[in-house]
Short mmCIF file of C-alpha atoms in Angstrom, two decimals:
data_model
loop_
_atom_site.label_atom_id
_atom_site.label_comp_id
_atom_site.label_asym_id
_atom_site.label_seq_id
_atom_site.Cartn_x
_atom_site.Cartn_y
_atom_site.Cartn_z
CA UNK X 16 46.75 -44.51 -1.09
CA UNK X 17 43.94 -46.61 0.56
CA UNK X 18 40.50 -45.36 0.52
CA UNK X 19 40.41 -45.43 4.39
CA UNK X 20 43.06 -42.92 4.35
CA UNK X 21 40.87 -40.35 2.43
CA UNK X 22 38.19 -40.76 5.18
CA UNK X 23 37.61 -37.42 7.14
CA UNK X 24 39.27 -35.28 4.62
CA UNK X 25 37.65 -32.54 2.76
CA UNK X 26 37.71 -32.59 -1.01
CA UNK X 27 39.66 -30.18 -3.28
CA UNK X 28 36.49 -28.07 -4.06
CA UNK X 29 36.45 -26.91 -0.28
CA UNK X 30 39.81 -25.14 -0.80
CA UNK X 31 38.82 -23.30 -4.05
CA UNK X 32 39.00 -19.51 -3.41
CA UNK X 33 35.67 -17.89 -3.38
CA UNK X 34 33.46 -15.94 -0.85
CA UNK X 35 29.95 -16.96 -2.20
CA UNK X 36 28.50 -19.92 -0.65
CA UNK X 37 25.54 -20.09 -3.16
CA UNK X 38 28.08 -20.05 -6.26
CA UNK X 39 30.00 -22.95 -4.38
CA UNK X 40 26.82 -24.81 -4.17
CA UNK X 41 25.97 -24.06 -7.68
CA UNK X 42 29.33 -25.36 -8.93
CA UNK X 43 29.72 -28.48 -6.69
CA UNK X 44 26.27 -29.41 -5.24
CA UNK X 45 23.60 -27.73 -7.56
CA UNK X 46 21.06 -30.19 -6.45
CA UNK X 47 20.91 -28.50 -2.98
CA UNK X 48 19.87 -25.34 -4.46
CA UNK X 49 15.99 -25.00 -4.49
CA UNK X 50 16.31 -21.92 -6.87
CA UNK X 51 17.96 -24.02 -9.59
CA UNK X 52 15.07 -26.69 -9.70
CA UNK X 53 12.49 -26.55 -12.41
CA UNK X 54 8.98 -28.19 -12.20
CA UNK X 55 8.40 -31.29 -14.28
CA UNK X 56 6.26 -30.77 -17.42
CA UNK X 57 2.67 -30.86 -16.50
CA UNK X 58 3.05 -29.92 -12.81
CA UNK X 59 1.27 -26.81 -11.75
CA UNK X 60 2.34 -24.47 -9.02
CA UNK X 61 -1.10 -22.93 -8.24
CA UNK X 62 -1.50 -25.10 -5.13
CA UNK X 63 1.54 -23.73 -3.40
CA UNK X 64 0.96 -21.36 -0.52
CA UNK X 65 1.78 -17.65 -1.05
CA UNK X 66 2.71 -14.95 1.41
CA UNK X 67 1.34 -11.40 0.79
CA UNK X 68 1.97 -7.87 1.95
CA UNK X 69 5.19 -6.71 3.45
CA UNK X 70 6.50 -3.17 3.80
CA UNK X 71 9.32 -1.14 5.13
CA UNK X 72 9.61 2.62 5.94
CA UNK X 73 12.63 4.62 7.36
CA UNK X 74 12.27 6.62 10.39
CA UNK X 75 14.47 8.68 12.84
CA UNK X 76 16.80 5.93 14.22
CA UNK X 77 16.97 3.56 11.32
CA UNK X 78 14.39 1.64 9.22
CA UNK X 79 11.36 -0.51 10.16
CA UNK X 80 10.20 -3.64 8.39
CA UNK X 81 6.81 -5.27 8.77
CA UNK X 82 4.45 -8.00 7.36
CA UNK X 83 1.09 -9.44 7.68
CA UNK X 84 0.90 -13.13 8.89
CA UNK X 85 -1.49 -14.65 6.17
CA UNK X 86 -0.55 -17.34 3.59
CA UNK X 87 -3.20 -18.19 0.97
CA UNK X 88 -3.58 -21.23 -1.42
CA UNK X 89 -5.94 -20.14 -4.16
CA UNK X 90 -9.05 -18.95 -2.24
CA UNK X 91 -8.25 -20.70 0.96
CA UNK X 92 -6.22 -19.40 3.80
CA UNK X 93 -3.42 -21.84 4.22
CA UNK X 94 -1.65 -20.32 7.29
CA UNK X 95 -2.58 -17.60 9.74
CA UNK X 96 0.65 -16.98 11.49
CA UNK X 97 3.42 -17.06 8.95
CA UNK X 98 6.55 -15.27 9.64
CA UNK X 99 7.53 -13.12 6.53
CA UNK X 100 10.19 -10.88 8.27
CA UNK X 101 13.67 -12.52 9.08
CA UNK X 102 16.88 -10.94 10.12
CA UNK X 103 19.69 -11.65 7.57
CA UNK X 104 22.36 -10.50 9.80
CA UNK X 105 22.85 -8.01 12.71
CA UNK X 106 22.10 -4.96 10.58
CA UNK X 107 20.11 -6.34 7.70
CA UNK X 108 16.51 -7.97 7.36
CA UNK X 109 14.57 -9.48 4.55
CA UNK X 110 10.95 -9.96 4.16
CA UNK X 111 9.14 -11.73 1.42
CA UNK X 112 5.91 -12.10 -0.65
CA UNK X 113 5.32 -14.86 -3.07
CA UNK X 114 5.80 -18.72 -2.90
CA UNK X 115 6.39 -19.40 0.81
CA UNK X 116 8.37 -22.68 0.55
CA UNK X 117 10.80 -21.36 -1.87
CA UNK X 118 11.02 -17.88 -0.18
CA UNK X 119 11.92 -19.52 3.13
CA UNK X 120 14.65 -21.68 1.45
CA UNK X 121 15.97 -18.36 -0.12
CA UNK X 122 15.92 -16.58 2.99
CA UNK X 123 17.99 -19.42 4.77
CA UNK X 124 20.48 -19.65 2.04
CA UNK X 125 20.81 -15.87 2.13
CA UNK X 126 21.52 -15.90 5.77
CA UNK X 127 24.28 -18.44 5.22
CA UNK X 128 25.69 -16.43 2.24
CA UNK X 129 26.27 -13.49 4.37
CA UNK X 130 27.70 -15.23 7.36
CA UNK X 131 29.99 -17.24 4.91
CA UNK X 132 31.32 -14.05 3.30
CA UNK X 133 32.17 -12.40 6.60
CA UNK X 134 33.98 -15.53 7.72
CA UNK X 135 36.08 -15.81 4.49
CA UNK X 136 36.72 -12.28 4.15
CA UNK X 137 37.00 -11.22 7.76
CA UNK X 138 34.61 -8.13 7.40
CA UNK X 139 31.01 -7.94 6.98
CA UNK X 140 29.56 -7.38 3.33
CA UNK X 141 28.46 -3.74 2.56
CA UNK X 142 24.80 -3.20 2.25
CA UNK X 143 25.04 -2.46 -1.41
CA UNK X 144 26.81 -5.84 -1.71
CA UNK X 145 24.10 -7.46 0.26
CA UNK X 146 21.45 -6.27 -2.18
CA UNK X 147 23.46 -7.15 -5.18
CA UNK X 148 23.97 -10.65 -3.66
CA UNK X 149 19.96 -11.02 -3.06
CA UNK X 150 19.36 -9.92 -6.67
CA UNK X 151 21.72 -12.58 -8.02
CA UNK X 152 19.78 -15.25 -5.95
CA UNK X 153 16.43 -14.00 -7.42
CA UNK X 154 17.72 -14.06 -10.79
CA UNK X 155 18.79 -17.79 -10.36
CA UNK X 156 15.24 -18.38 -9.56
CA UNK X 157 13.93 -16.99 -12.79
CA UNK X 158 13.15 -20.52 -14.17
CA UNK X 159 10.68 -21.26 -11.34
CA UNK X 160 9.21 -17.74 -11.32
CA UNK X 161 8.11 -18.28 -14.99
CA UNK X 162 6.35 -21.45 -13.74
CA UNK X 163 4.57 -19.54 -11.14
CA UNK X 164 6.85 -20.04 -8.10
CA UNK X 165 7.81 -16.23 -7.79
CA UNK X 166 9.60 -14.78 -4.79
CA UNK X 167 9.55 -10.94 -4.27
CA UNK X 168 11.71 -10.00 -1.19
CA UNK X 169 11.97 -6.72 0.42
CA UNK X 170 15.47 -5.84 1.80
CA UNK X 171 16.32 -3.26 4.63
CA UNK X 172 19.40 -2.45 6.55
CA UNK X 173 21.30 0.14 8.55
CA UNK X 174 24.27 1.59 6.71
CA UNK X 175 26.75 3.29 8.91
CA UNK X 176 28.58 4.66 6.02
CA UNK X 177 25.68 6.73 4.68
CA UNK X 178 25.16 10.30 5.70
CA UNK X 179 23.34 11.05 8.96
CA UNK X 180 19.53 10.74 8.62
CA UNK X 181 19.97 8.38 5.64
CA UNK X 182 21.39 5.21 7.24
CA UNK X 183 17.99 3.46 6.97
CA UNK X 184 17.92 2.04 3.43
CA UNK X 185 15.42 0.01 1.56
CA UNK X 186 15.91 -2.15 -1.57
CA UNK X 187 13.17 -3.83 -3.74
CA UNK X 188 13.58 -6.40 -6.55
CA UNK X 189 11.88 -7.40 -9.56
CA UNK X 190 11.45 -11.14 -10.84
CA UNK X 191 14.55 -11.07 -12.95
CA UNK X 192 16.70 -9.80 -10.20
CA UNK X 193 16.55 -5.99 -10.90
CA UNK X 194 17.49 -4.11 -7.91
CA UNK X 195 16.07 -0.58 -6.80
CA UNK X 196 16.56 1.53 -3.77
CA UNK X 197 13.45 3.15 -2.37
CA UNK X 198 13.23 6.37 -0.41
CA UNK X 199 11.23 6.81 2.54
CA UNK X 200 8.85 3.72 2.39
CA UNK X 201 7.96 0.84 0.08
CA UNK X 202 5.60 -2.18 -0.04
CA UNK X 203 5.41 -5.46 -1.67
CA UNK X 204 2.85 -8.19 -2.35
CA UNK X 205 -0.80 -8.48 -3.43
CA UNK X 206 -1.96 -5.79 -0.88
CA UNK X 207 1.07 -3.49 -1.54
CA UNK X 208 -0.91 -0.78 -3.64
CA UNK X 209 -3.39 -0.29 -0.73
CA UNK X 210 -0.33 -0.27 1.86
CA UNK X 211 1.59 2.24 -0.17
CA UNK X 212 -1.35 4.48 -0.45
CA UNK X 213 -1.71 4.44 3.17
CA UNK X 214 1.96 5.24 3.75
CA UNK X 215 1.81 8.19 1.39
CA UNK X 216 -0.60 9.98 3.66
CA UNK X 217 1.04 8.79 6.94
CA UNK X 218 4.76 8.88 6.29
CA UNK X 219 7.00 11.84 7.16
CA UNK X 220 10.81 12.03 7.71
CA UNK X 221 11.98 11.95 11.32
CA UNK X 222 9.05 9.74 12.77
CA UNK X 223 9.67 8.07 16.25
CA UNK X 224 9.66 4.42 16.36
CA UNK X 225 6.21 4.39 17.84
CA UNK X 226 4.97 6.69 15.15
CA UNK X 227 6.69 4.47 12.42
CA UNK X 228 5.18 1.35 13.92
CA UNK X 229 1.60 2.70 14.04
CA UNK X 230 2.02 3.89 10.49
CA UNK X 231 3.10 0.42 9.27
CA UNK X 232 -0.01 -1.22 11.22
CA UNK X 233 -2.44 1.31 9.59
CA UNK X 234 -0.92 0.41 6.13
CA UNK X 235 -1.22 -3.29 6.67
CA UNK X 236 -4.86 -2.79 8.10
CA UNK X 237 -5.59 -0.95 4.79
CA UNK X 238 -4.02 -3.57 2.70
CA UNK X 239 -6.18 -6.20 4.73
CA UNK X 240 -9.36 -4.26 4.08
CA UNK X 241 -9.08 -4.35 0.25
CA UNK X 242 -7.08 -7.44 -0.35
CA UNK X 243 -8.32 -10.61 0.77
CA UNK X 244 -4.93 -12.36 0.52
CA UNK X 245 -3.65 -10.05 3.32
CA UNK X 246 -4.51 -10.81 6.95
CA UNK X 247 -5.42 -8.06 9.49
CA UNK X 248 -4.75 -8.24 13.19
CA UNK X 249 -6.53 -11.12 14.79
CA UNK X 250 -7.61 -10.00 18.04
CA UNK X 251 -9.38 -13.12 18.96
CA UNK X 252 -6.48 -15.60 18.24
CA UNK X 253 -3.96 -12.78 19.30
CA UNK X 254 -2.14 -12.97 15.93
CA UNK X 255 -0.65 -9.74 14.98
CA UNK X 256 1.71 -8.36 12.31
CA UNK X 257 5.31 -8.83 12.57
CA UNK X 258 7.04 -5.53 13.14
CA UNK X 259 10.93 -5.20 13.42
CA UNK X 260 13.31 -2.37 13.41
CA UNK X 261 17.14 -2.10 12.61
CA UNK X 262 19.29 0.64 14.06
CA UNK X 263 22.76 1.43 15.00
CA UNK X 264 22.42 -1.20 17.85
CA UNK X 265 21.25 -3.80 15.37
CA UNK X 266 18.01 -6.04 14.50
CA UNK X 267 15.19 -5.96 17.04
CA UNK X 268 11.87 -7.42 16.67
CA UNK X 269 9.10 -5.61 18.60
CA UNK X 270 7.97 -7.83 21.27
CA UNK X 271 4.41 -9.44 21.03
CA UNK X 272 3.18 -7.32 24.05
CA UNK X 273 4.23 -4.02 22.24
CA UNK X 274 2.82 -5.24 18.93
CA UNK X 275 -0.37 -6.14 20.61
CA UNK X 276 -0.73 -2.88 22.48
CA UNK X 277 -0.14 -0.84 19.28
CA UNK X 278 -2.53 -3.21 17.13
CA UNK X 279 -5.27 -2.71 19.56
CA UNK X 280 -4.71 0.97 19.79
CA UNK X 281 -4.93 1.10 15.97
CA UNK X 282 -7.96 -0.98 15.88
CA UNK X 283 -9.77 1.32 18.53
CA UNK X 284 -8.86 4.26 16.25
CA UNK X 285 -10.44 2.51 13.32
CA UNK X 286 -13.83 2.26 15.22
CA UNK X 287 -14.31 5.97 14.98
CA UNK X 288 -12.30 6.48 11.69
CA UNK X 289 -12.75 3.29 9.50
CA UNK X 290 -10.80 4.77 6.79
CA UNK X 291 -7.86 5.76 9.06
CA UNK X 292 -6.10 9.04 10.08
CA UNK X 293 -5.92 11.84 7.68
CA UNK X 294 -2.68 13.08 6.33
CA UNK X 295 -0.97 15.94 7.90
CA UNK X 296 -1.25 19.31 5.97
#
């Protein structure tokens, strides 16, 4: 058959059964997977921008996920308005700390992975399945993580199959792809110890969306107060943390106006209580 007769036709690999887009690329176009590349000998990763604190907490209607906006490169601020929270599909979102360029590529591939599965199988992946797929992608990045290009994601979702009151779920991961479900709240990144400390005193089950958002903003403020790599709300430049929620109705990012209002309210409270609100007893 003449070569011209093959033009416009898909290769046989496109008809191979399988619902994983990343596994398809690994088998047929591995060069397109940024997680499979390893730095040449002698190349150091210290100059790559890194994102820092992200957190999540469950509340009355679902789950909230938030992150600061700062990216650092050593002792320098590389970016002040980085987006670290992204929807993965209608009822699932992922935030990241770690190497920014690699993390953004991983999030984009993960979004395609979930959309590809749904198109092939005809049904959305379960939330547990989404967490497992993400852990596999992290494990595939182990070579680069060992060279300093680590990505630490935080996955949240609304699970309609879970019992009432437990449908907002949070998953964290380690560098080798270990998956851990967290109860109530969690934080990742360099400022996470301070953010988790704040959430320990502020979190309670059944919070409203506004209460959950304020608790998240207070936690990020505490992280920025003690961790130079985490950025607090910048009232002058009007750069505020990213705050999003996932409920039965799907993913929703809080508007800039709402986030600004809550951030200014939180900062004003800190003028009289620099250490933040006390825990309820």
